PDB file of C-alpha atoms in Angstrom:
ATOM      1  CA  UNK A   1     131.084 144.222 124.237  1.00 57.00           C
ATOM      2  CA  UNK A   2     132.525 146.754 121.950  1.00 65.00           C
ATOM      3  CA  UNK A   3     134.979 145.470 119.005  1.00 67.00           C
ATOM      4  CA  UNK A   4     138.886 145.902 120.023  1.00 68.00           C
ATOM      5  CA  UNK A   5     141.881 147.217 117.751  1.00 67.00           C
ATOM      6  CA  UNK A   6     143.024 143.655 116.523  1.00 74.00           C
ATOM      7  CA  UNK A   7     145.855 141.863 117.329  1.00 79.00           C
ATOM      8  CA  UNK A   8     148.623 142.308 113.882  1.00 86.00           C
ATOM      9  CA  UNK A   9     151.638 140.092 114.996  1.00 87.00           C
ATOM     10  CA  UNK A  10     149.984 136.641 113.883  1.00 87.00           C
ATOM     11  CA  UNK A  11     148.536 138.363 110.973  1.00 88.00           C
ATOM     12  CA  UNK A  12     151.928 139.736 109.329  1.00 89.00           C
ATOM     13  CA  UNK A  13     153.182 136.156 110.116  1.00 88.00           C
ATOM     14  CA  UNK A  14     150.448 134.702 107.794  1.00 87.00           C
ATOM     15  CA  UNK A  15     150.883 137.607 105.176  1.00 89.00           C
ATOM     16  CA  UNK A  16     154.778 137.078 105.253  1.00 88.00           C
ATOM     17  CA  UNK A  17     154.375 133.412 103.970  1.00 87.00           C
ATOM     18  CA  UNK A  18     152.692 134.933 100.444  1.00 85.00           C
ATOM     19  CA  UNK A  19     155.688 137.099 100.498  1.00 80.00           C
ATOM     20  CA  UNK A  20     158.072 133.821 100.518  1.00 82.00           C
ATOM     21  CA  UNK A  21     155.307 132.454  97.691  1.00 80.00           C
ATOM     22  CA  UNK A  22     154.600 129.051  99.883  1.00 82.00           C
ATOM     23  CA  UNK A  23     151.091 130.415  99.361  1.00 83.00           C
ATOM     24  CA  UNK A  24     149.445 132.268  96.446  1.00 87.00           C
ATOM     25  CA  UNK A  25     147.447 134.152  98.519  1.00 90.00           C
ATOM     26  CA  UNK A  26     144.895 134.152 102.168  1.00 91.00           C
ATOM     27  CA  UNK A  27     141.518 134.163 101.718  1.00 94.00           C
ATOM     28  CA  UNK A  28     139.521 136.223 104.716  1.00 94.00           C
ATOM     29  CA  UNK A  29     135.912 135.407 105.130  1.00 95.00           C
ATOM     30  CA  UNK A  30     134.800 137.814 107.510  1.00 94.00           C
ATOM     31  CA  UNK A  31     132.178 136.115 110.048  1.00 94.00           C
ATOM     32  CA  UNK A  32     129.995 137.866 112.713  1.00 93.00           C
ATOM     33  CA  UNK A  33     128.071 136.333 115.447  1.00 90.00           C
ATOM     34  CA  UNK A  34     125.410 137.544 117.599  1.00 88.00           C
ATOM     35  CA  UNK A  35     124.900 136.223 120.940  1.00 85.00           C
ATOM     36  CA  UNK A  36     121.680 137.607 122.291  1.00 85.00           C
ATOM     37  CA  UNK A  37     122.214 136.626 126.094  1.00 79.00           C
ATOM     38  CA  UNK A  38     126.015 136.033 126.450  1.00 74.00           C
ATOM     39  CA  UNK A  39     127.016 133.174 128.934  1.00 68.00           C
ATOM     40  CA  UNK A  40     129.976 134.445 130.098  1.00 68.00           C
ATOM     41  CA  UNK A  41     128.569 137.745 130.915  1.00 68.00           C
ATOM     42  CA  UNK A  42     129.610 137.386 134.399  1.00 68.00           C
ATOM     43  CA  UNK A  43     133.102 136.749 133.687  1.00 66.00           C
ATOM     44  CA  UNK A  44     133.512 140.022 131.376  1.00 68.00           C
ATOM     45  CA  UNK A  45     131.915 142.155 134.268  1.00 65.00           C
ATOM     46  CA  UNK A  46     134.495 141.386 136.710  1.00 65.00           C
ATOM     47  CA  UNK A  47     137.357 141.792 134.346  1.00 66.00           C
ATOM     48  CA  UNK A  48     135.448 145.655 133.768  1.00 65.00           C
ATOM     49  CA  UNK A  49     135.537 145.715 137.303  1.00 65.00           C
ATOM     50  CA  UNK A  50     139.044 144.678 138.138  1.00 64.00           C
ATOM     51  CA  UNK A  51     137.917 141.120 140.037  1.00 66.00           C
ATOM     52  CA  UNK A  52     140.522 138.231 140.037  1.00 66.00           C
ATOM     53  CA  UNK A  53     139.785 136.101 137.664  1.00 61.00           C
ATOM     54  CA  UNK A  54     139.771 132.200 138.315  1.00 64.00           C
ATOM     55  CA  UNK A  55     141.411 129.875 135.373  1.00 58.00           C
ATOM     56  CA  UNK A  56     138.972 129.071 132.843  1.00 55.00           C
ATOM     57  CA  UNK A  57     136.364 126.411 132.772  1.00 53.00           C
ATOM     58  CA  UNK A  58     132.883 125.418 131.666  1.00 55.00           C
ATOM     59  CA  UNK A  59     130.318 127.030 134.605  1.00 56.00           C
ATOM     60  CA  UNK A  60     127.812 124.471 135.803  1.00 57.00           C
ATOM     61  CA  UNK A  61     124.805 124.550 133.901  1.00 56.00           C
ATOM     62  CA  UNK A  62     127.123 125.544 130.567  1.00 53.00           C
ATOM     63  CA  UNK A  63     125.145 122.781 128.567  1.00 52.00           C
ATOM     64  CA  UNK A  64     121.972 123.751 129.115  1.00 57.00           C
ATOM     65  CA  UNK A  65     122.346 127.676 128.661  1.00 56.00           C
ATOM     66  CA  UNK A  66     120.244 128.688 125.445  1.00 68.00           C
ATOM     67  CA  UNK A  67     120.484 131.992 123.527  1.00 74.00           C
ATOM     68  CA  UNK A  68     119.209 132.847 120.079  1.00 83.00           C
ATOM     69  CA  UNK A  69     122.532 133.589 118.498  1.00 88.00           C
ATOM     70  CA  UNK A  70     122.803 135.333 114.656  1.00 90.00           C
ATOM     71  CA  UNK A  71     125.546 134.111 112.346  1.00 94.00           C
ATOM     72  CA  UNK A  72     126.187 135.926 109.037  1.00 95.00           C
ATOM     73  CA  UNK A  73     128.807 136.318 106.804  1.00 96.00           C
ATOM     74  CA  UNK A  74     130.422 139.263 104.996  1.00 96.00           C
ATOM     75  CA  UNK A  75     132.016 139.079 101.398  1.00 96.00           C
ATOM     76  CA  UNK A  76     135.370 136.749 101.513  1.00 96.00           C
ATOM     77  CA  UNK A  77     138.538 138.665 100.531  1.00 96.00           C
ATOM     78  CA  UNK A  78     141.713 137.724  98.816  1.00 95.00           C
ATOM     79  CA  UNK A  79     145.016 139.723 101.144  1.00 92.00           C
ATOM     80  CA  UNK A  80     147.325 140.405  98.698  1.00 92.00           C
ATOM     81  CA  UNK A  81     144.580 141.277  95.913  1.00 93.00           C
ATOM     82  CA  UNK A  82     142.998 143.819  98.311  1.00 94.00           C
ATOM     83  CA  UNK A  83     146.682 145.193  99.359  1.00 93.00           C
ATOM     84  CA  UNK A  84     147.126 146.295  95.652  1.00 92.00           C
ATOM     85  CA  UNK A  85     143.634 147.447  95.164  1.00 93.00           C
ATOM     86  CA  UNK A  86     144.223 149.904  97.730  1.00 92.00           C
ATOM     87  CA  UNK A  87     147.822 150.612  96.363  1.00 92.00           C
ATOM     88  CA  UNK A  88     150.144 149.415  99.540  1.00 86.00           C
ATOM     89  CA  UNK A  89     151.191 146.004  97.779  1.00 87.00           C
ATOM     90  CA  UNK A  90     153.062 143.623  99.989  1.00 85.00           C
ATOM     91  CA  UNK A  91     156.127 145.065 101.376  1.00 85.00           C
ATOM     92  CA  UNK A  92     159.034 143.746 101.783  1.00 83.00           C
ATOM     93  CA  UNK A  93     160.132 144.144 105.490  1.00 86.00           C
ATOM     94  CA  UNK A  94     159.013 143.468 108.683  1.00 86.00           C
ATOM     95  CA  UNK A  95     157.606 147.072 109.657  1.00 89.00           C
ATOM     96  CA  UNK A  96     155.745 147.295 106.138  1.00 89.00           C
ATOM     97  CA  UNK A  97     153.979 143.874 106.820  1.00 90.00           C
ATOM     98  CA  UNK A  98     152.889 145.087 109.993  1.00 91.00           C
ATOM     99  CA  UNK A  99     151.015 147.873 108.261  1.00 91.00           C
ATOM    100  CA  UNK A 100     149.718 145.774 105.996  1.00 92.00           C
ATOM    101  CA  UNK A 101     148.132 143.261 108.483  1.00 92.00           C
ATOM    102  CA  UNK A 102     146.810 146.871 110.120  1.00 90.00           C
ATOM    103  CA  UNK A 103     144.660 147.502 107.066  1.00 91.00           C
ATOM    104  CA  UNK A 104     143.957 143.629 106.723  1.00 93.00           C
ATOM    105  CA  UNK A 105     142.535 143.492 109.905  1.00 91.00           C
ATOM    106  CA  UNK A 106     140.593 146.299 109.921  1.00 89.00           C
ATOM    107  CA  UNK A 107     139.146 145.403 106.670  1.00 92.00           C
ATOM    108  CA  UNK A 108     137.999 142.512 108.484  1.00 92.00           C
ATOM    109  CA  UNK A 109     136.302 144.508 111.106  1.00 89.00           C
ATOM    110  CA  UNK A 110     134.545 146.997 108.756  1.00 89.00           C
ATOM    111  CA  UNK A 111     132.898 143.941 107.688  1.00 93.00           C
ATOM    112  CA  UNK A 112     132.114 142.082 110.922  1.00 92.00           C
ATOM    113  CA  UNK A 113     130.478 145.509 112.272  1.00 89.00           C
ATOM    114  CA  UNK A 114     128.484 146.048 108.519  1.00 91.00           C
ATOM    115  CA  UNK A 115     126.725 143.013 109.153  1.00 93.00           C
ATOM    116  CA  UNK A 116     126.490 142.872 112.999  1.00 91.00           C
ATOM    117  CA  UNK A 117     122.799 142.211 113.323  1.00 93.00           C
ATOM    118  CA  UNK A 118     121.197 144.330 116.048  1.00 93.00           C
ATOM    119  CA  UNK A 119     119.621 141.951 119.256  1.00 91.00           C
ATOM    120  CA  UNK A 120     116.920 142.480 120.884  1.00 90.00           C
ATOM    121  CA  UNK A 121     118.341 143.031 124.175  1.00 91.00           C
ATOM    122  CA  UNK A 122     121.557 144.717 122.795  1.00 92.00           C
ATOM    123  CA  UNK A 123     118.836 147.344 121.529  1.00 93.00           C
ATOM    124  CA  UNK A 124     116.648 147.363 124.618  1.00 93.00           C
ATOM    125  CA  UNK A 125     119.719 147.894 126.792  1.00 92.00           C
ATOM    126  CA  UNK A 126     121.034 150.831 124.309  1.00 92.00           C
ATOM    127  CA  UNK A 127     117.284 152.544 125.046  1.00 93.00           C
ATOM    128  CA  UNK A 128     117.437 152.142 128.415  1.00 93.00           C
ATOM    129  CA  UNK A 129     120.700 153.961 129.065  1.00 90.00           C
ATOM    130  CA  UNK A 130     119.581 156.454 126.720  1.00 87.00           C
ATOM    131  CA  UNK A 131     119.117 158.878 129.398  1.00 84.00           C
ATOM    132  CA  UNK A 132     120.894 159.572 132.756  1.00 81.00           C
ATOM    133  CA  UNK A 133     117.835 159.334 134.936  1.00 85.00           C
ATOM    134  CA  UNK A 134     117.332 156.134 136.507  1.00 88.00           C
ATOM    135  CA  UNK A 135     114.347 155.069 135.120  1.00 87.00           C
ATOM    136  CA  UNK A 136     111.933 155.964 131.921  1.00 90.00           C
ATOM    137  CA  UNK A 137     107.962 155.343 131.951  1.00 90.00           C
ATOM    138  CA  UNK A 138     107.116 152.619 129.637  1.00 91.00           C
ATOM    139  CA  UNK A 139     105.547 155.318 126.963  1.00 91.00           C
ATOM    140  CA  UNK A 140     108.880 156.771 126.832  1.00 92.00           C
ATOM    141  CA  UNK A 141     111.082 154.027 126.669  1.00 92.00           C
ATOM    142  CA  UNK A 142     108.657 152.811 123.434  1.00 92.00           C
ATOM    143  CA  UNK A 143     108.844 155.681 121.563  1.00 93.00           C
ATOM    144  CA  UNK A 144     112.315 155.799 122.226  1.00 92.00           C
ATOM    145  CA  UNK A 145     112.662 152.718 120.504  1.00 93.00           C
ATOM    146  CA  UNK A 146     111.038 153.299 118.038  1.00 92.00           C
ATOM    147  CA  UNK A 147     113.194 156.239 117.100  1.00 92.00           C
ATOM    148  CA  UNK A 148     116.491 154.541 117.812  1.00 92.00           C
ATOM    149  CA  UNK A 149     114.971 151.404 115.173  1.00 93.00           C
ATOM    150  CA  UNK A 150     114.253 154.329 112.429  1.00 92.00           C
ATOM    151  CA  UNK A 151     118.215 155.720 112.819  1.00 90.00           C
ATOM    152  CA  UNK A 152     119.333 152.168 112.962  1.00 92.00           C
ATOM    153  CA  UNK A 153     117.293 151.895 109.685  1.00 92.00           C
ATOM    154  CA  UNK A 154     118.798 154.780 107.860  1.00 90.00           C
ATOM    155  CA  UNK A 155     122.371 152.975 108.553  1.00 88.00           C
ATOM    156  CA  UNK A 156     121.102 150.070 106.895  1.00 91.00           C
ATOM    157  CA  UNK A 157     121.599 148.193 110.086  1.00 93.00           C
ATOM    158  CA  UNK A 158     120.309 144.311 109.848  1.00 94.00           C
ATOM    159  CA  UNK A 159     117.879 142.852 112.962  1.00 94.00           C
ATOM    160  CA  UNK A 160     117.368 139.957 114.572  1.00 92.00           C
ATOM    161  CA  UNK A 161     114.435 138.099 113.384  1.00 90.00           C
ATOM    162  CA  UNK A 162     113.009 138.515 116.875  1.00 89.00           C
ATOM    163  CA  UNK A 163     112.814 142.429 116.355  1.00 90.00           C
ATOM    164  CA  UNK A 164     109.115 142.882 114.973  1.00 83.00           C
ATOM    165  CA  UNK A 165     107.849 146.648 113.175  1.00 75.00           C
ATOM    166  CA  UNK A 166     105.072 146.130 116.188  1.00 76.00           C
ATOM    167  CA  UNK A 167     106.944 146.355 119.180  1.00 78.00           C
ATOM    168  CA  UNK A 168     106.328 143.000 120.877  1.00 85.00           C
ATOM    169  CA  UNK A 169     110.092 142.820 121.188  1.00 89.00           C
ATOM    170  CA  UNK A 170     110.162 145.635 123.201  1.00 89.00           C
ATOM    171  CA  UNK A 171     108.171 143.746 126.066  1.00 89.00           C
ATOM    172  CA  UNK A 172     109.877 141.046 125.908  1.00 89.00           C
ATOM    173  CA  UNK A 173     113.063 142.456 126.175  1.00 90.00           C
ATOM    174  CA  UNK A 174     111.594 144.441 129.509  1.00 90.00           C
ATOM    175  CA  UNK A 175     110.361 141.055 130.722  1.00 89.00           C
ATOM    176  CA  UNK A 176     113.268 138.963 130.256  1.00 88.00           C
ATOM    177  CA  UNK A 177     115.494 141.501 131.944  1.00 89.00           C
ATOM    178  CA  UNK A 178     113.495 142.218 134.826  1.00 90.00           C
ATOM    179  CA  UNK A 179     113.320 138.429 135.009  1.00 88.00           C
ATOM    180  CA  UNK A 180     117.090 138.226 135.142  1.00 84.00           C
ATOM    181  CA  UNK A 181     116.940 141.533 137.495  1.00 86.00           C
ATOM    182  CA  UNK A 182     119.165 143.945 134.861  1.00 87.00           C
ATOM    183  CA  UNK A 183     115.950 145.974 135.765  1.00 90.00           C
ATOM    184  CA  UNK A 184     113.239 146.723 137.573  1.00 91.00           C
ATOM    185  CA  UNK A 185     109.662 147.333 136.212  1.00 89.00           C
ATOM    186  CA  UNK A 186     106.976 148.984 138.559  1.00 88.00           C
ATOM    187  CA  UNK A 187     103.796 148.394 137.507  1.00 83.00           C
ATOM    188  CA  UNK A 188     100.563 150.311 138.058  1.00 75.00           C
ATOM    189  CA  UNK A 189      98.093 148.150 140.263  1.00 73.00           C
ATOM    190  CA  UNK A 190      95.164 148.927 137.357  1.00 72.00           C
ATOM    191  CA  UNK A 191      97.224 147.139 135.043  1.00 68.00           C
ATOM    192  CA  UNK A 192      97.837 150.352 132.515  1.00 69.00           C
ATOM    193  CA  UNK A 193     101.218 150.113 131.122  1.00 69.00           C
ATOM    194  CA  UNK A 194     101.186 153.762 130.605  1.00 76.00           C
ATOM    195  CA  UNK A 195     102.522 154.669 134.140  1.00 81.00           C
ATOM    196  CA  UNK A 196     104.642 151.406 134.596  1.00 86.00           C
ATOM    197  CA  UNK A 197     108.011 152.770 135.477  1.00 89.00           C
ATOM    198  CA  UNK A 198     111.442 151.030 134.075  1.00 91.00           C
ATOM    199  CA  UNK A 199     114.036 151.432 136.268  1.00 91.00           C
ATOM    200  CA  UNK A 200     117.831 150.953 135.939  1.00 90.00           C
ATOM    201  CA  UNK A 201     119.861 149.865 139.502  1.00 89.00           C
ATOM    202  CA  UNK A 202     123.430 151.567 139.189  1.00 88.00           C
ATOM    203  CA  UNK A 203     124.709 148.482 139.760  1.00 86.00           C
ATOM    204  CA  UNK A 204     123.630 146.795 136.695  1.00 87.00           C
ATOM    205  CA  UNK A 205     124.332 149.292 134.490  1.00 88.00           C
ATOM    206  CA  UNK A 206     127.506 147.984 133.537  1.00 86.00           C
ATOM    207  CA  UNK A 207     125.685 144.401 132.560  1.00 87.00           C
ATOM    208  CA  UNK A 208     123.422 146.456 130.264  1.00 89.00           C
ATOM    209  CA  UNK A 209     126.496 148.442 128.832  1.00 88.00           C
ATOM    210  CA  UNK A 210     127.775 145.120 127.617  1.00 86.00           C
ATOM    211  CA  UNK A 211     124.578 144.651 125.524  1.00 88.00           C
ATOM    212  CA  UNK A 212     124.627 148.178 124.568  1.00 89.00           C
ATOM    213  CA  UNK A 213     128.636 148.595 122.955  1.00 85.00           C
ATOM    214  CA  UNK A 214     127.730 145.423 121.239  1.00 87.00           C
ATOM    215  CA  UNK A 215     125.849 147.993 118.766  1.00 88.00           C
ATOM    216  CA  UNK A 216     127.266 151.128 119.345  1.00 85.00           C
ATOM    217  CA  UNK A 217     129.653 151.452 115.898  1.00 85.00           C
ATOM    218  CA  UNK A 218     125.682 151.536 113.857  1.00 87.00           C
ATOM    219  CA  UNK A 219     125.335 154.942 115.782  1.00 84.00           C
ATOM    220  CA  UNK A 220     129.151 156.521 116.468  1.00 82.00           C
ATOM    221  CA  UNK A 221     128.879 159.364 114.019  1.00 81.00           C
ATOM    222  CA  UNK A 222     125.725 160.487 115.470  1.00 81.00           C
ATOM    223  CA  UNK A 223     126.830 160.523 119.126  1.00 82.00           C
ATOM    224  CA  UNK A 224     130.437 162.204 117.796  1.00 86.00           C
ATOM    225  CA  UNK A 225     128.504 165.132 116.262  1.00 87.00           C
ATOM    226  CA  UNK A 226     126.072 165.587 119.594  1.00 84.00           C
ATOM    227  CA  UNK A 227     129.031 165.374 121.944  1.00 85.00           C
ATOM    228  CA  UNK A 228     130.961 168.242 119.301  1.00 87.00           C
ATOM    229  CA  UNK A 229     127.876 169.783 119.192  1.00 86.00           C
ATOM    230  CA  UNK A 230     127.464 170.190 123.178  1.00 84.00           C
ATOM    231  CA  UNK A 231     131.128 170.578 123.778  1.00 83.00           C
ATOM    232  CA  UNK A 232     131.379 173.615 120.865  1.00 81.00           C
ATOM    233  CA  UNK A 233     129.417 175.679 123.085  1.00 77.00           C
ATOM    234  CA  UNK A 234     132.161 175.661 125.425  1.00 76.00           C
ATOM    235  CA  UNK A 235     135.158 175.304 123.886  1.00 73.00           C
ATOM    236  CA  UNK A 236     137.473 177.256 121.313  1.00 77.00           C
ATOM    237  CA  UNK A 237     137.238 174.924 118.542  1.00 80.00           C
ATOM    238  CA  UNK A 238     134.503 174.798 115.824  1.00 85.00           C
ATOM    239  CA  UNK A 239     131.769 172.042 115.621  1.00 87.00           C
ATOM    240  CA  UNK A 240     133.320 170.239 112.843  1.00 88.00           C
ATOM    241  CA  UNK A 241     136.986 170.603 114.235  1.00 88.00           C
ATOM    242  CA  UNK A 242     135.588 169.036 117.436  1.00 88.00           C
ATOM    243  CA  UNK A 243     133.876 166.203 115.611  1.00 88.00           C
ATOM    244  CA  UNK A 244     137.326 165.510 113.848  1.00 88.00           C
ATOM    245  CA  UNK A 245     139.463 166.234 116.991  1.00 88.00           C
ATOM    246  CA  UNK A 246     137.181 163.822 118.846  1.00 87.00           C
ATOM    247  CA  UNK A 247     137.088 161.058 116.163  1.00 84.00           C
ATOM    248  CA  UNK A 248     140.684 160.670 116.052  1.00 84.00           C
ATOM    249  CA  UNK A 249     141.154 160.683 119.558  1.00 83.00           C
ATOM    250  CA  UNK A 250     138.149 157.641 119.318  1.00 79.00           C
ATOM    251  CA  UNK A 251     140.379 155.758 117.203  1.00 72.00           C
ATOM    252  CA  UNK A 252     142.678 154.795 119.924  1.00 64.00           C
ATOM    253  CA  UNK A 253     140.038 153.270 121.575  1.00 66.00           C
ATOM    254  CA  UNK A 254     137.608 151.903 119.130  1.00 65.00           C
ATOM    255  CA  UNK A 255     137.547 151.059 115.636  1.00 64.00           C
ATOM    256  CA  UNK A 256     135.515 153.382 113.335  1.00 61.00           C
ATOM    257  CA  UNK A 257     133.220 152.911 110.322  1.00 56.00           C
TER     258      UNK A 257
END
């Protein structure tokens, strides 16, 4: 679910044709959407898990799946006027196009992820594997949520319109996943939702990781500085030389705000 490095060979190709002036320049309109239940959600488990895939083709029942799904779009950009705002120009040669399609793409990225909107069960599943227990009681998971919406906040992070300040989202998130079996929700036989207990099969927590990376760049710094903080304790390197040491290493792997 998480956003890959992007792929720069058709990119340079597209950059190198303002470079041979058949075009005055590429205009990039950045465009992010949101599936809140993804269809193929199957499929990308098994790739996670190594299954053999089959070739592709439309599932039965592909025309009547529904999903709310958010579409927004960033701020188009003009290549070549964005390559000398940030002083690399377009070079000349092969290698220095590929570096500029590095910082095109990325730019295009930055954007996608700035205006990502944050799904209801994207931000369920990110609560839920909040901790390493199997399970939370329903109080906890709440307030959890609640503080994971007020950090979200601070990093100006837009919502789905289905995320209300009241927390009805919340249960339906619970309900629609325990529907769907992601979890399991043990209810008290008095009906008080205080000692209802959520819990997470091990087996699914890889579907609810899906949900969860989908969101995970609104909240990277955070988790960086914890996991420097916790590993400082250890270790011979400072706290901030960890939290530099480890975002670097990151960048191999994801692509950073």
């Amino acid at each position: 679910g998480k956003m890959l490095i992007p792929k720069l060979g058709f990119l340079s190709i597209m950059l190198s044709h303002i470079k041979k002036a058949e075009v005055e320049d590429l205009v990039f309109v950045p465009v992010s959407i949101a599936y809140e239940h993804l269809f193929e959600e199957r499929t990308f488990i098994k790739e996670q898990t190594g299954e053999k895939q089959k070739a592709p083709y439309l599932p039965k029942g592909f025309l009547k799946h529904k999903s709310r799904v958010c579409i927004d779009f960033a701020e188009p950009f003009l290549a070549k006027r964005y390559l000398d705002e940030i002083g690399i120009g377009l070079p000349d040669d092969k290698e220095g196009l590929m570096a500029a399609a590095n910082y095109i793409a990325h730019r295009v990225v930055w954007d996608i992820n700035r205006i990502q909107r944050v799904t209801l069960l994207a931000l369920a599943a990110y609560v839920l594997l909040s901790t390493t227990r199997k399970g939370m009681l329903y109080p906890e998971v709440v307030r959890r949520s609640f503080k994971m919406i007020e950090l979200l906040e601070t990093q100006s992070a837009p919502f789905a319109s289905n995320i209300d300040k009241q927390g009805l989202w919340l249960d339906a998130a619970l309900r629609k996943l325990s529907d769907e079996h992601a979890i399991k929700v043990i209810r008290e036989s008095n009906g008080d939702s205080r000692n209802d207990l959520c819990l997470i099969p091990e087996d699914k927590r890889l579907r609810l990781t899906l949900y969860k990376n989908s969101i995970i760049h609104w909240l990277q710094d955070e988790a960086i500085a914890l996991v420097a903080r916790l590993c400082s304790q250890n270790a011979d390197m400072e706290e901030e030389e960890l939290f530099v040491w480890l975002r670097e290493l990151l960048r191999n792997e994801l692509i950073l705000a």
